[in-house]
């Protein structure tokens, strides 16, 4: 399989989020592919729940030949090594680290376990802003709008 552009979104609000994202980035460099570029760090309010802490969000651009399923399995393994635990109901909540696959080139995947591009990408300023730092002109393969157009369509509050 040929290499494709992959954008992963790192996020967290527990412990030391900057250190957790740095550790996740190092593990991604080692276990998936070298990071080609990274967004600036974005500090945001939690999405979907309330918390006293802000989330750090950082997007990473890499080129990888891994398929989306293998990529997801590796990201989940990195999360586990870094202490990620999931709530019993699977809902949103505070976390040490989260690694989401935002995109794998222009590939569209829809299975019970994995959706690429991320199914709520177009609704999440905290994901689109870091993506726009890296690839503002990336076109969503289903919505046919650029990352910047999607970001501009989200109200600030």
CSV table of N, CA and C in Angstrom, one decimal:
chain,number,residue,atom,x,y,z
A,1,UNK,N,0.8,-1.2,0.0
A,1,UNK,CA,0.0,0.0,0.0
A,1,UNK,C,0.9,1.2,0.0
A,2,UNK,N,0.5,2.2,-0.8
A,2,UNK,CA,1.4,3.4,-0.9
A,2,UNK,C,1.1,4.4,0.3
A,3,UNK,N,2.0,5.2,0.6
A,3,UNK,CA,1.9,6.2,1.7
A,3,UNK,C,0.9,7.2,1.4
A,4,UNK,N,0.1,7.6,2.4
A,4,UNK,CA,-0.9,8.6,2.3
A,4,UNK,C,-0.7,9.6,3.4
A,5,UNK,N,-1.2,10.8,3.2
A,5,UNK,CA,-1.2,11.8,4.3
A,5,UNK,C,-2.1,11.4,5.3
A,6,UNK,N,-1.7,11.4,6.6
A,6,UNK,CA,-2.5,11.1,7.7
A,6,UNK,C,-2.5,12.3,8.7
A,7,UNK,N,-3.6,12.6,9.2
A,7,UNK,CA,-3.6,13.6,10.3
A,7,UNK,C,-4.3,13.0,11.5
A,8,UNK,N,-3.5,13.0,12.6
A,8,UNK,CA,-4.0,12.5,13.9
A,8,UNK,C,-4.2,13.7,14.8
A,9,UNK,N,-5.2,13.7,15.6
A,9,UNK,CA,-5.4,14.7,16.6
A,9,UNK,C,-5.1,14.2,18.0
A,10,UNK,N,-4.2,14.8,18.7
A,10,UNK,CA,-3.9,14.5,20.1
A,10,UNK,C,-4.7,15.4,21.0
A,11,UNK,N,-5.1,14.9,22.1
A,11,UNK,CA,-5.8,15.7,23.0
A,11,UNK,C,-5.8,15.2,24.4
A,12,UNK,N,-6.0,16.0,25.4
A,12,UNK,CA,-6.0,15.6,26.8
A,12,UNK,C,-6.2,16.8,27.7
A,13,UNK,N,-6.6,16.4,29.0
A,13,UNK,CA,-6.8,17.5,29.9
A,13,UNK,C,-6.4,17.1,31.3
A,14,UNK,N,-6.0,15.8,31.5
A,14,UNK,CA,-5.6,15.3,32.8
A,14,UNK,C,-4.0,15.3,32.9
A,15,UNK,N,-3.5,15.4,34.2
A,15,UNK,CA,-2.1,15.4,34.4
A,15,UNK,C,-1.4,16.6,33.7
A,16,UNK,N,-0.4,16.3,32.9
A,16,UNK,CA,0.3,17.3,32.2
A,16,UNK,C,0.1,17.1,30.7
A,17,UNK,N,-1.0,17.8,30.1
A,17,UNK,CA,-1.3,17.5,28.7
A,17,UNK,C,-0.2,17.7,27.7
A,18,UNK,N,0.6,18.7,28.0
A,18,UNK,CA,1.7,19.0,27.0
A,18,UNK,C,2.7,17.8,27.0
A,19,UNK,N,3.0,17.3,28.2
A,19,UNK,CA,3.9,16.1,28.3
A,19,UNK,C,3.3,14.9,27.7
A,20,UNK,N,2.0,14.7,27.9
A,20,UNK,CA,1.3,13.5,27.4
A,20,UNK,C,1.3,13.6,25.9
A,21,UNK,N,1.0,14.8,25.3
A,21,UNK,CA,1.0,14.9,23.8
A,21,UNK,C,2.4,14.7,23.3
A,22,UNK,N,3.5,15.2,24.0
A,22,UNK,CA,4.8,15.0,23.6
A,22,UNK,C,5.2,13.5,23.5
A,23,UNK,N,4.8,12.8,24.6
A,23,UNK,CA,5.0,11.4,24.7
A,23,UNK,C,4.3,10.6,23.6
A,24,UNK,N,3.0,11.0,23.3
A,24,UNK,CA,2.3,10.4,22.2
A,24,UNK,C,2.9,10.6,20.9
A,25,UNK,N,3.4,11.9,20.7
A,25,UNK,CA,4.0,12.2,19.4
A,25,UNK,C,5.3,11.4,19.2
A,26,UNK,N,6.1,11.2,20.3
A,26,UNK,CA,7.3,10.4,20.2
A,26,UNK,C,6.9,8.9,19.8
A,27,UNK,N,5.9,8.4,20.5
A,27,UNK,CA,5.5,7.0,20.2
A,27,UNK,C,5.0,6.9,18.7
A,28,UNK,N,4.2,7.9,18.3
A,28,UNK,CA,3.8,7.9,16.9
A,28,UNK,C,4.9,7.9,15.9
A,29,UNK,N,5.9,8.8,16.2
A,29,UNK,CA,7.2,8.8,15.4
A,29,UNK,C,7.8,7.4,15.3
A,30,UNK,N,7.8,6.7,16.4
A,30,UNK,CA,8.5,5.4,16.5
A,30,UNK,C,7.7,4.3,15.9
A,31,UNK,N,6.4,4.3,16.2
A,31,UNK,CA,5.5,3.1,15.9
A,31,UNK,C,4.7,3.2,14.6
A,32,UNK,N,4.5,4.4,14.2
A,32,UNK,CA,3.6,4.6,13.0
A,32,UNK,C,4.4,5.2,11.8
A,33,UNK,N,4.9,6.4,12.0
A,33,UNK,CA,5.7,7.1,10.9
A,33,UNK,C,6.2,8.4,11.5
A,34,UNK,N,7.3,8.9,10.8
A,34,UNK,CA,7.8,10.2,11.3
A,34,UNK,C,6.8,11.3,11.1
A,35,UNK,N,6.7,12.2,12.1
A,35,UNK,CA,5.8,13.3,12.0
A,35,UNK,C,6.4,14.3,11.1
A,36,UNK,N,5.7,14.7,10.0
A,36,UNK,CA,6.2,15.7,9.0
A,36,UNK,C,6.0,17.1,9.5
A,37,UNK,N,4.8,17.3,10.2
A,37,UNK,CA,4.5,18.7,10.7
A,37,UNK,C,3.5,18.5,11.8
A,38,UNK,N,3.5,19.6,12.7
A,38,UNK,CA,2.5,19.6,13.8
A,38,UNK,C,1.9,21.0,13.8
A,39,UNK,N,0.7,21.0,14.3
A,39,UNK,CA,0.0,22.3,14.5
A,39,UNK,C,0.5,22.9,15.7
A,40,UNK,N,0.1,24.2,15.9
A,40,UNK,CA,0.4,24.8,17.2
A,40,UNK,C,-0.5,24.1,18.2
A,41,UNK,N,-0.3,24.3,19.5
A,41,UNK,CA,-1.1,23.8,20.5
A,41,UNK,C,-2.3,24.7,20.7
A,42,UNK,N,-3.5,24.1,20.8
A,42,UNK,CA,-4.8,24.8,20.9
A,42,UNK,C,-5.4,24.3,22.3
A,43,UNK,N,-5.6,25.3,23.1
A,43,UNK,CA,-6.3,25.0,24.4
A,43,UNK,C,-7.7,25.4,24.3
A,44,UNK,N,-8.6,24.4,24.6
A,44,UNK,CA,-10.0,24.6,24.4
A,44,UNK,C,-10.9,24.1,25.5
A,45,UNK,N,-12.1,24.6,25.6
A,45,UNK,CA,-13.1,24.1,26.5
A,45,UNK,C,-13.4,22.6,26.2
A,46,UNK,N,-13.8,21.8,27.1
A,46,UNK,CA,-14.3,20.5,26.8
A,46,UNK,C,-15.5,20.5,25.9
A,47,UNK,N,-15.7,19.5,25.1
A,47,UNK,CA,-16.8,19.3,24.1
A,47,UNK,C,-17.6,18.2,24.6
A,48,UNK,N,-18.9,18.4,24.9
A,48,UNK,CA,-19.8,17.3,25.2
A,48,UNK,C,-19.9,17.0,26.7
A,49,UNK,N,-19.2,17.8,27.5
A,49,UNK,CA,-19.3,17.6,28.9
A,49,UNK,C,-18.7,18.8,29.6
A,50,UNK,N,-18.8,18.9,30.9
A,50,UNK,CA,-18.3,20.0,31.6
A,50,UNK,C,-17.1,19.6,32.5
A,51,UNK,N,-16.1,20.4,32.6
A,51,UNK,CA,-14.9,20.1,33.4
A,51,UNK,C,-14.3,21.4,33.8
A,52,UNK,N,-13.5,21.4,34.8
A,52,UNK,CA,-12.7,22.5,35.3
A,52,UNK,C,-11.4,22.8,34.6
A,53,UNK,N,-11.1,21.8,33.7
A,53,UNK,CA,-9.8,21.9,33.0
A,53,UNK,C,-10.0,22.1,31.5
A,54,UNK,N,-9.0,22.8,30.9
A,54,UNK,CA,-9.0,23.0,29.5
A,54,UNK,C,-8.3,21.8,28.8
A,55,UNK,N,-8.7,21.5,27.5
A,55,UNK,CA,-8.0,20.5,26.8
A,55,UNK,C,-6.9,21.1,25.9
A,56,UNK,N,-5.9,20.4,25.8
A,56,UNK,CA,-4.8,20.7,24.8
A,56,UNK,C,-5.1,19.8,23.6
A,57,UNK,N,-5.2,20.4,22.4
A,57,UNK,CA,-5.4,19.7,21.2
A,57,UNK,C,-4.2,20.1,20.2
A,58,UNK,N,-3.7,19.0,19.6
A,58,UNK,CA,-2.5,19.2,18.7
A,58,UNK,C,-2.7,18.2,17.5
A,59,UNK,N,-2.6,18.7,16.3
A,59,UNK,CA,-2.7,17.8,15.1
A,59,UNK,C,-1.3,17.5,14.6
A,60,UNK,N,-1.1,16.3,14.2
A,60,UNK,CA,0.1,15.8,13.6
A,60,UNK,C,-0.1,15.4,12.2
A,61,UNK,N,0.8,15.8,11.3
A,61,UNK,CA,0.7,15.3,9.9
A,61,UNK,C,1.9,14.3,9.7
A,62,UNK,N,1.5,13.2,9.1
A,62,UNK,CA,2.5,12.2,8.8
A,62,UNK,C,2.2,11.5,7.5
A,63,UNK,N,3.1,10.7,6.9
A,63,UNK,CA,2.8,9.9,5.7
A,63,UNK,C,3.0,8.5,6.1
A,64,UNK,N,2.0,7.7,5.9
A,64,UNK,CA,2.1,6.3,6.4
A,64,UNK,C,1.4,5.4,5.4
A,65,UNK,N,2.0,4.2,5.3
A,65,UNK,CA,1.4,3.1,4.4
A,65,UNK,C,0.4,2.2,5.2
A,66,UNK,N,0.3,2.5,6.6
A,66,UNK,CA,-0.6,1.7,7.4
A,66,UNK,C,-2.1,1.9,6.9
A,67,UNK,N,-2.8,0.9,6.9
A,67,UNK,CA,-4.3,1.0,6.6
A,67,UNK,C,-5.0,1.6,7.8
A,68,UNK,N,-6.1,2.2,7.6
A,68,UNK,CA,-6.8,2.8,8.7
A,68,UNK,C,-7.1,1.9,9.9
A,69,UNK,N,-7.4,0.7,9.7
A,69,UNK,CA,-7.6,-0.2,10.9
A,69,UNK,C,-6.4,-0.5,11.7
A,70,UNK,N,-5.3,-0.7,11.0
A,70,UNK,CA,-4.0,-0.9,11.7
A,70,UNK,C,-3.5,0.4,12.4
A,71,UNK,N,-3.8,1.5,11.7
A,71,UNK,CA,-3.5,2.8,12.3
A,71,UNK,C,-4.2,3.0,13.6
A,72,UNK,N,-5.5,2.7,13.6
A,72,UNK,CA,-6.4,2.8,14.8
A,72,UNK,C,-5.9,1.9,15.9
A,73,UNK,N,-5.6,0.6,15.6
A,73,UNK,CA,-5.1,-0.3,16.6
A,73,UNK,C,-3.8,0.2,17.2
A,74,UNK,N,-2.9,0.8,16.4
A,74,UNK,CA,-1.7,1.3,17.0
A,74,UNK,C,-1.9,2.5,17.8
A,75,UNK,N,-2.8,3.4,17.4
A,75,UNK,CA,-3.1,4.6,18.2
A,75,UNK,C,-3.8,4.2,19.6
A,76,UNK,N,-4.6,3.2,19.6
A,76,UNK,CA,-5.2,2.7,20.8
A,76,UNK,C,-4.2,2.1,21.7
A,77,UNK,N,-3.2,1.4,21.1
A,77,UNK,CA,-2.1,0.8,22.0
A,77,UNK,C,-1.3,1.9,22.6
A,78,UNK,N,-1.0,2.9,21.8
A,78,UNK,CA,-0.2,4.1,22.4
A,78,UNK,C,-1.0,4.7,23.5
A,79,UNK,N,-2.3,4.9,23.3
A,79,UNK,CA,-3.1,5.5,24.4
A,79,UNK,C,-3.1,4.7,25.6
A,80,UNK,N,-3.2,3.4,25.5
A,80,UNK,CA,-3.1,2.5,26.7
A,80,UNK,C,-1.8,2.6,27.4
A,81,UNK,N,-0.7,2.6,26.7
A,81,UNK,CA,0.6,2.7,27.3
A,81,UNK,C,0.7,4.0,28.1
A,82,UNK,N,0.1,5.1,27.6
A,82,UNK,CA,0.1,6.4,28.2
A,82,UNK,C,-0.9,6.6,29.3
A,83,UNK,N,-1.6,5.5,29.6
A,83,UNK,CA,-2.6,5.5,30.8
A,83,UNK,C,-4.0,5.9,30.5
A,84,UNK,N,-4.4,5.9,29.2
A,84,UNK,CA,-5.8,6.2,28.8
A,84,UNK,C,-6.7,5.2,29.4
A,85,UNK,N,-7.7,5.6,30.0
A,85,UNK,CA,-8.8,4.7,30.4
A,85,UNK,C,-10.1,5.3,29.9
A,86,UNK,N,-11.0,4.5,29.5
A,86,UNK,CA,-12.3,4.9,28.9
A,86,UNK,C,-13.4,4.7,29.9
A,87,UNK,N,-14.4,5.6,29.8
A,87,UNK,CA,-15.6,5.5,30.7
A,87,UNK,C,-16.4,4.3,30.3
A,88,UNK,N,-17.1,3.7,31.3
A,88,UNK,CA,-17.9,2.5,31.0
A,88,UNK,C,-19.0,2.7,30.0
A,89,UNK,N,-19.5,3.9,29.9
A,89,UNK,CA,-20.6,4.2,28.9
A,89,UNK,C,-20.0,4.7,27.6
A,90,UNK,N,-18.7,4.8,27.5
A,90,UNK,CA,-18.1,5.3,26.2
A,90,UNK,C,-18.3,6.7,25.9
A,91,UNK,N,-18.9,7.5,26.8
A,91,UNK,CA,-19.2,8.9,26.6
A,91,UNK,C,-17.9,9.7,26.8
A,92,UNK,N,-18.0,11.0,26.4
A,92,UNK,CA,-16.9,11.9,26.6
A,92,UNK,C,-16.6,12.2,28.0
A,93,UNK,N,-15.3,12.5,28.3
A,93,UNK,CA,-14.9,12.8,29.6
A,93,UNK,C,-13.5,13.2,29.7
A,94,UNK,N,-13.0,13.6,30.8
A,94,UNK,CA,-11.6,14.0,31.0
A,94,UNK,C,-10.7,12.8,30.7
A,95,UNK,N,-9.5,13.0,30.2
A,95,UNK,CA,-8.6,11.9,29.8
A,95,UNK,C,-7.1,12.4,29.8
A,96,UNK,N,-6.2,11.5,30.0
A,96,UNK,CA,-4.8,11.8,29.9
A,96,UNK,C,-4.4,12.0,28.5
A,97,UNK,N,-4.9,11.2,27.6
A,97,UNK,CA,-4.5,11.3,26.1
A,97,UNK,C,-5.6,10.7,25.3
A,98,UNK,N,-5.8,11.3,24.2
A,98,UNK,CA,-6.8,10.8,23.2
A,98,UNK,C,-6.1,11.0,21.8
A,99,UNK,N,-6.2,10.0,21.0
A,99,UNK,CA,-5.6,10.1,19.6
A,99,UNK,C,-6.7,9.7,18.7
A,100,UNK,N,-7.2,10.7,17.9
A,100,UNK,CA,-8.2,10.5,16.9
A,100,UNK,C,-7.6,10.6,15.5
A,101,UNK,N,-8.1,9.7,14.6
A,101,UNK,CA,-7.7,9.8,13.2
A,101,UNK,C,-8.6,10.7,12.5
A,102,UNK,N,-8.1,11.9,12.1
A,102,UNK,CA,-9.0,12.9,11.5
A,102,UNK,C,-9.1,12.5,10.0
A,103,UNK,N,-8.0,12.1,9.4
A,103,UNK,CA,-8.1,11.8,7.9
A,103,UNK,C,-6.9,10.9,7.5
A,104,UNK,N,-7.2,10.1,6.5
A,104,UNK,CA,-6.2,9.3,5.9
A,104,UNK,C,-6.3,9.6,4.4
A,105,UNK,N,-5.6,10.5,3.9
A,105,UNK,CA,-5.7,11.0,2.5
A,105,UNK,C,-7.1,11.4,2.2
A,106,UNK,N,-7.6,10.9,1.1
A,106,UNK,CA,-9.0,11.2,0.7
A,106,UNK,C,-9.9,9.9,1.0
A,107,UNK,N,-9.3,9.0,1.7
A,107,UNK,CA,-10.0,7.7,2.0
A,107,UNK,C,-11.3,7.9,2.9
A,108,UNK,N,-12.3,7.2,2.6
A,108,UNK,CA,-13.5,7.2,3.4
A,108,UNK,C,-13.7,5.7,3.9
A,109,UNK,N,-13.8,5.6,5.2
A,109,UNK,CA,-14.0,4.3,5.8
A,109,UNK,C,-15.2,4.4,6.8
A,110,UNK,N,-16.1,3.5,6.7
A,110,UNK,CA,-17.2,3.5,7.6
A,110,UNK,C,-17.5,2.1,8.1
A,111,UNK,N,-17.0,1.7,9.2
A,111,UNK,CA,-17.3,0.4,9.8
A,111,UNK,C,-17.8,0.6,11.2
A,112,UNK,N,-18.2,-0.5,11.8
A,112,UNK,CA,-18.7,-0.3,13.2
A,112,UNK,C,-17.7,0.2,14.1
A,113,UNK,N,-16.4,-0.1,13.9
A,113,UNK,CA,-15.3,0.3,14.8
A,113,UNK,C,-14.6,1.6,14.4
A,114,UNK,N,-14.7,2.0,13.1
A,114,UNK,CA,-13.9,3.1,12.7
A,114,UNK,C,-14.6,3.9,11.6
A,115,UNK,N,-14.6,5.2,11.7
A,115,UNK,CA,-15.0,6.1,10.7
A,115,UNK,C,-13.9,7.1,10.3
A,116,UNK,N,-13.6,7.2,9.1
A,116,UNK,CA,-12.6,8.1,8.6
A,116,UNK,C,-13.1,8.8,7.3
A,117,UNK,N,-13.1,10.1,7.2
A,117,UNK,CA,-12.7,11.1,8.2
A,117,UNK,C,-13.6,10.9,9.4
A,118,UNK,N,-13.0,11.5,10.5
A,118,UNK,CA,-13.7,11.4,11.8
A,118,UNK,C,-15.2,11.9,11.5
A,119,UNK,N,-16.2,11.2,12.0
A,119,UNK,CA,-17.6,11.5,11.7
A,119,UNK,C,-18.1,12.9,12.2
A,120,UNK,N,-17.4,13.4,13.2
A,120,UNK,CA,-17.9,14.7,13.8
A,120,UNK,C,-16.9,15.8,13.5
A,121,UNK,N,-15.9,15.5,12.6
A,121,UNK,CA,-14.9,16.5,12.3
A,121,UNK,C,-15.5,17.9,12.0
A,122,UNK,N,-16.5,17.9,11.1
A,122,UNK,CA,-17.1,19.2,10.7
A,122,UNK,C,-17.8,19.9,11.7
A,123,UNK,N,-18.0,19.3,12.9
A,123,UNK,CA,-18.7,20.0,14.0
A,123,UNK,C,-17.8,20.5,15.1
A,124,UNK,N,-16.5,20.1,15.0
A,124,UNK,CA,-15.6,20.3,16.1
A,124,UNK,C,-14.5,21.3,15.8
A,125,UNK,N,-14.7,22.5,16.3
A,125,UNK,CA,-13.7,23.6,16.2
A,125,UNK,C,-12.3,23.1,16.7
A,126,UNK,N,-12.3,22.4,17.9
A,126,UNK,CA,-11.1,22.0,18.5
A,126,UNK,C,-10.3,21.0,17.6
A,127,UNK,N,-10.9,20.4,16.6
A,127,UNK,CA,-10.2,19.5,15.7
A,127,UNK,C,-9.9,20.2,14.4
A,128,UNK,N,-10.8,21.0,13.9
A,128,UNK,CA,-10.6,21.7,12.7
A,128,UNK,C,-9.5,22.8,12.8
A,129,UNK,N,-9.5,23.5,13.9
A,129,UNK,CA,-8.4,24.6,14.0
A,129,UNK,C,-7.0,24.0,13.9
A,130,UNK,N,-6.7,23.0,14.6
A,130,UNK,CA,-5.4,22.4,14.4
A,130,UNK,C,-5.2,21.8,13.0
A,131,UNK,N,-6.2,21.2,12.4
A,131,UNK,CA,-6.1,20.7,11.1
A,131,UNK,C,-5.8,21.8,10.1
A,132,UNK,N,-6.5,23.0,10.3
A,132,UNK,CA,-6.2,24.1,9.4
A,132,UNK,C,-4.8,24.7,9.5
A,133,UNK,N,-4.2,24.5,10.7
A,133,UNK,CA,-2.8,24.9,10.8
A,133,UNK,C,-1.9,24.1,9.8
A,134,UNK,N,-2.3,22.9,9.5
A,134,UNK,CA,-1.5,22.0,8.7
A,134,UNK,C,-2.0,22.0,7.3
A,135,UNK,N,-3.3,21.8,7.1
A,135,UNK,CA,-3.9,21.5,5.7
A,135,UNK,C,-5.2,22.3,5.5
A,136,UNK,N,-5.1,23.6,5.5
A,136,UNK,CA,-6.4,24.4,5.4
A,136,UNK,C,-7.1,24.1,4.1
A,137,UNK,N,-6.4,23.7,3.1
A,137,UNK,CA,-7.1,23.4,1.8
A,137,UNK,C,-7.5,22.0,1.6
A,138,UNK,N,-7.3,21.1,2.6
A,138,UNK,CA,-7.7,19.7,2.5
A,138,UNK,C,-9.2,19.7,2.2
A,139,UNK,N,-9.7,18.9,1.2
A,139,UNK,CA,-11.1,18.8,0.9
A,139,UNK,C,-11.7,17.6,1.5
A,140,UNK,N,-12.8,17.7,2.3
A,140,UNK,CA,-13.5,16.6,2.9
A,140,UNK,C,-14.0,15.8,1.8
A,141,UNK,N,-13.7,14.5,1.8
A,141,UNK,CA,-14.2,13.6,0.6
A,141,UNK,C,-15.7,13.4,0.6
A,142,UNK,N,-16.4,13.7,1.6
A,142,UNK,CA,-17.8,13.4,1.6
A,142,UNK,C,-18.6,14.8,1.5
A,143,UNK,N,-18.1,15.8,2.3
A,143,UNK,CA,-18.8,17.1,2.4
A,143,UNK,C,-18.4,18.0,1.2
A,144,UNK,N,-17.2,17.7,0.6
A,144,UNK,CA,-16.7,18.5,-0.5
A,144,UNK,C,-16.5,20.0,-0.1
A,145,UNK,N,-16.0,20.2,1.1
A,145,UNK,CA,-15.6,21.5,1.5
A,145,UNK,C,-14.3,21.5,2.1
A,146,UNK,N,-13.5,22.5,2.1
A,146,UNK,CA,-12.2,22.5,2.6
A,146,UNK,C,-12.2,22.6,4.1
A,147,UNK,N,-11.1,22.2,4.7
A,147,UNK,CA,-11.0,22.3,6.2
A,147,UNK,C,-11.3,23.7,6.7
A,148,UNK,N,-10.8,24.7,6.0
A,148,UNK,CA,-11.0,26.1,6.3
A,148,UNK,C,-12.5,26.5,6.2
A,149,UNK,N,-13.1,26.0,5.1
A,149,UNK,CA,-14.6,26.3,5.0
A,149,UNK,C,-15.4,25.7,6.1
A,150,UNK,N,-15.0,24.5,6.5
A,150,UNK,CA,-15.7,23.8,7.6
A,150,UNK,C,-15.5,24.6,8.9
A,151,UNK,N,-14.3,25.0,9.1
A,151,UNK,CA,-14.0,25.8,10.3
A,151,UNK,C,-14.8,27.1,10.4
A,152,UNK,N,-14.8,27.8,9.2
A,152,UNK,CA,-15.5,29.1,9.2
A,152,UNK,C,-17.0,28.9,9.4
A,153,UNK,N,-17.6,27.7,9.1
A,153,UNK,CA,-19.0,27.5,9.2
A,153,UNK,C,-19.4,27.2,10.7
A,154,UNK,N,-18.5,27.0,11.6
A,154,UNK,CA,-18.8,26.7,13.0
A,154,UNK,C,-18.9,28.0,13.8
A,155,UNK,N,-20.0,28.3,14.4
A,155,UNK,CA,-20.1,29.5,15.2
A,155,UNK,C,-19.1,29.5,16.4
A,156,UNK,N,-18.6,30.7,16.7
A,156,UNK,CA,-17.6,30.7,17.8
A,156,UNK,C,-18.2,30.3,19.1
A,157,UNK,N,-19.5,30.5,19.4
A,157,UNK,CA,-20.1,30.0,20.7
A,157,UNK,C,-21.5,29.4,20.4
